[in-house]
PDB file of C-alpha atoms in Angstrom:
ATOM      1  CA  UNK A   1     128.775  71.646  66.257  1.00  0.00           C
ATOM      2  CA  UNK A   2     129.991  73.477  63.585  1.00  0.00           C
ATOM      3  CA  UNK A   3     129.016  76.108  60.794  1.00  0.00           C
ATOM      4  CA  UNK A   4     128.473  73.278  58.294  1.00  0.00           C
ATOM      5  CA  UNK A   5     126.054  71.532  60.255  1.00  0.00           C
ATOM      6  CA  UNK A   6     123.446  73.829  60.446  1.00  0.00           C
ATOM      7  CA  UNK A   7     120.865  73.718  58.183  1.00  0.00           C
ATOM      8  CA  UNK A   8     119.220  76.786  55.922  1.00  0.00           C
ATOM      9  CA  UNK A   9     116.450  76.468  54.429  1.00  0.00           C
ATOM     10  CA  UNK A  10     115.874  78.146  50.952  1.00  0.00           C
ATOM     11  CA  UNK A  11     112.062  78.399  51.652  1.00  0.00           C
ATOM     12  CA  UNK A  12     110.567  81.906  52.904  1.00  0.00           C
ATOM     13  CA  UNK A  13     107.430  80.620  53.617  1.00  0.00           C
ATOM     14  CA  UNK A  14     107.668  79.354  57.018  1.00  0.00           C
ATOM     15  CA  UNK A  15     108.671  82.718  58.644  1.00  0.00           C
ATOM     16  CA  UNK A  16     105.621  84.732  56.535  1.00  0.00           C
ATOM     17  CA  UNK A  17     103.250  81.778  57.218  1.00  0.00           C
ATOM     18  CA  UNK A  18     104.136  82.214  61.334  1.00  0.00           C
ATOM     19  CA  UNK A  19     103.944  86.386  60.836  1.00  0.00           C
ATOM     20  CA  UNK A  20     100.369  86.004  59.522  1.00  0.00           C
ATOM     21  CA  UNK A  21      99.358  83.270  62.080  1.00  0.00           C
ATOM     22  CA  UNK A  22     100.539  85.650  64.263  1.00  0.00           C
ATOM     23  CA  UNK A  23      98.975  88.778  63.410  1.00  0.00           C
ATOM     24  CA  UNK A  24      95.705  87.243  63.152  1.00  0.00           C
ATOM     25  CA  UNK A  25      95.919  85.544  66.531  1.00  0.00           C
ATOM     26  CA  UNK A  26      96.797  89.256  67.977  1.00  0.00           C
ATOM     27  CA  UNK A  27      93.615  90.480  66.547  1.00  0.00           C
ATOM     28  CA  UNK A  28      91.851  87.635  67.682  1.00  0.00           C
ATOM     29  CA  UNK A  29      93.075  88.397  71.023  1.00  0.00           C
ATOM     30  CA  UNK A  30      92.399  92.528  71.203  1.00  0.00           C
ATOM     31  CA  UNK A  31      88.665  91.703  70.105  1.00  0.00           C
ATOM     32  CA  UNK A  32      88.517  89.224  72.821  1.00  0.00           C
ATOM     33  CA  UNK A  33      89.742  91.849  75.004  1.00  0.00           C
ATOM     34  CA  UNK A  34      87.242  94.036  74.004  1.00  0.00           C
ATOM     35  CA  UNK A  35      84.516  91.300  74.274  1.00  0.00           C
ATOM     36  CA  UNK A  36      85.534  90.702  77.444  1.00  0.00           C
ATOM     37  CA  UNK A  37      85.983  94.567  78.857  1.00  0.00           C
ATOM     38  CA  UNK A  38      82.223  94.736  77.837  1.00  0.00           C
ATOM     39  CA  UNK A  39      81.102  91.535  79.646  1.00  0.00           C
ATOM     40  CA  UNK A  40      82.580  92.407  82.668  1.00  0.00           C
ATOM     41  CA  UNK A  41      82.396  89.141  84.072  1.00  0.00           C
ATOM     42  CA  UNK A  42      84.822  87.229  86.125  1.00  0.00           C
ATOM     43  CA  UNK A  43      84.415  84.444  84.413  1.00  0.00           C
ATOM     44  CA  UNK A  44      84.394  85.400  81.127  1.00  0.00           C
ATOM     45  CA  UNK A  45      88.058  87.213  82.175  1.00  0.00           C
ATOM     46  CA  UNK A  46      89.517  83.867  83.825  1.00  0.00           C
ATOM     47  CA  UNK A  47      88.702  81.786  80.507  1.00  0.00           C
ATOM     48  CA  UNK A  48      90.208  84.945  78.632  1.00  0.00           C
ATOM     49  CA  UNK A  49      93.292  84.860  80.468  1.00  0.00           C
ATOM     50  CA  UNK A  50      93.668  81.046  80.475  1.00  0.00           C
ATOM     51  CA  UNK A  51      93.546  81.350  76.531  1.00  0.00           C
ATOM     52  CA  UNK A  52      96.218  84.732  76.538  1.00  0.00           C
ATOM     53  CA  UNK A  53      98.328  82.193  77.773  1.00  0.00           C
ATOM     54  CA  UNK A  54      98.104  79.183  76.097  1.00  0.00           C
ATOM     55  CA  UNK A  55      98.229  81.499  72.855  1.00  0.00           C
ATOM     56  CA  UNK A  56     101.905  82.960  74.255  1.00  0.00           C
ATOM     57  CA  UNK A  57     102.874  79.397  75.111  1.00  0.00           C
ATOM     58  CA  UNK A  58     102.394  78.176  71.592  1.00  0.00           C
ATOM     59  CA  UNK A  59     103.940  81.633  70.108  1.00  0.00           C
ATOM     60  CA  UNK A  60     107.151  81.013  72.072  1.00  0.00           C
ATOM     61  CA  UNK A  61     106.665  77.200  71.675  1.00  0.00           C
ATOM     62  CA  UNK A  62     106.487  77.786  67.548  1.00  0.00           C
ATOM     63  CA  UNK A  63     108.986  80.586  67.544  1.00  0.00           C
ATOM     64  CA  UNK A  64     111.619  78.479  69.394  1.00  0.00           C
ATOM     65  CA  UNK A  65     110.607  75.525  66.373  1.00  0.00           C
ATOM     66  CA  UNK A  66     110.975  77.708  63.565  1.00  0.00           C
ATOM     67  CA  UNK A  67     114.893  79.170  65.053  1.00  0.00           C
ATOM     68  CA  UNK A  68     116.253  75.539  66.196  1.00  0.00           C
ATOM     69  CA  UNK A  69     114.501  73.229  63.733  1.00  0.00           C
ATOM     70  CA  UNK A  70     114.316  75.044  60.186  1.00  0.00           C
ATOM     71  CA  UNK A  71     114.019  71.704  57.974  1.00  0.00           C
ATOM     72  CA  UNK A  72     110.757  70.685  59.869  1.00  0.00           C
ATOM     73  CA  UNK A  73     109.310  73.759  58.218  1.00  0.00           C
TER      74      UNK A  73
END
């Protein structure tokens, strides 16, 4: 692989789009954590966890996307 075969995009978008998407998940998250602090129930805080997770799997899942394959964005 060289230099010349990597592909730039000239579109912004896709790294603001995934910023926002992620700032509002993060908030999403810290008011779950708060909802779930005041619950106090065990399961309540397994189903909370289960979806911390699958929310970091898709962050790192999209993040890794947007780095190795800019022209599907």
């Amino acid at each position: 692989m060289t230099w010349n075969e990597i592909v730039i995009t000239n579109s912004i978008w896709p790294p603001i789009i995934y910023y926002i998407v992620s700032v509002i998940v993060g908030i999403l998250l810290f008011v779950g954590k708060y909802y779930v602090h005041r619950r106090a129930n065990f399961t309540v805080f397994m189903l909370y966890g289960l979806v911390v997770i699958f929310c970091g799997g898709c962050q790192l899942d999209f993040s890794g996307l947007v780095v190795i394959f800019p022209e599907i964005y």
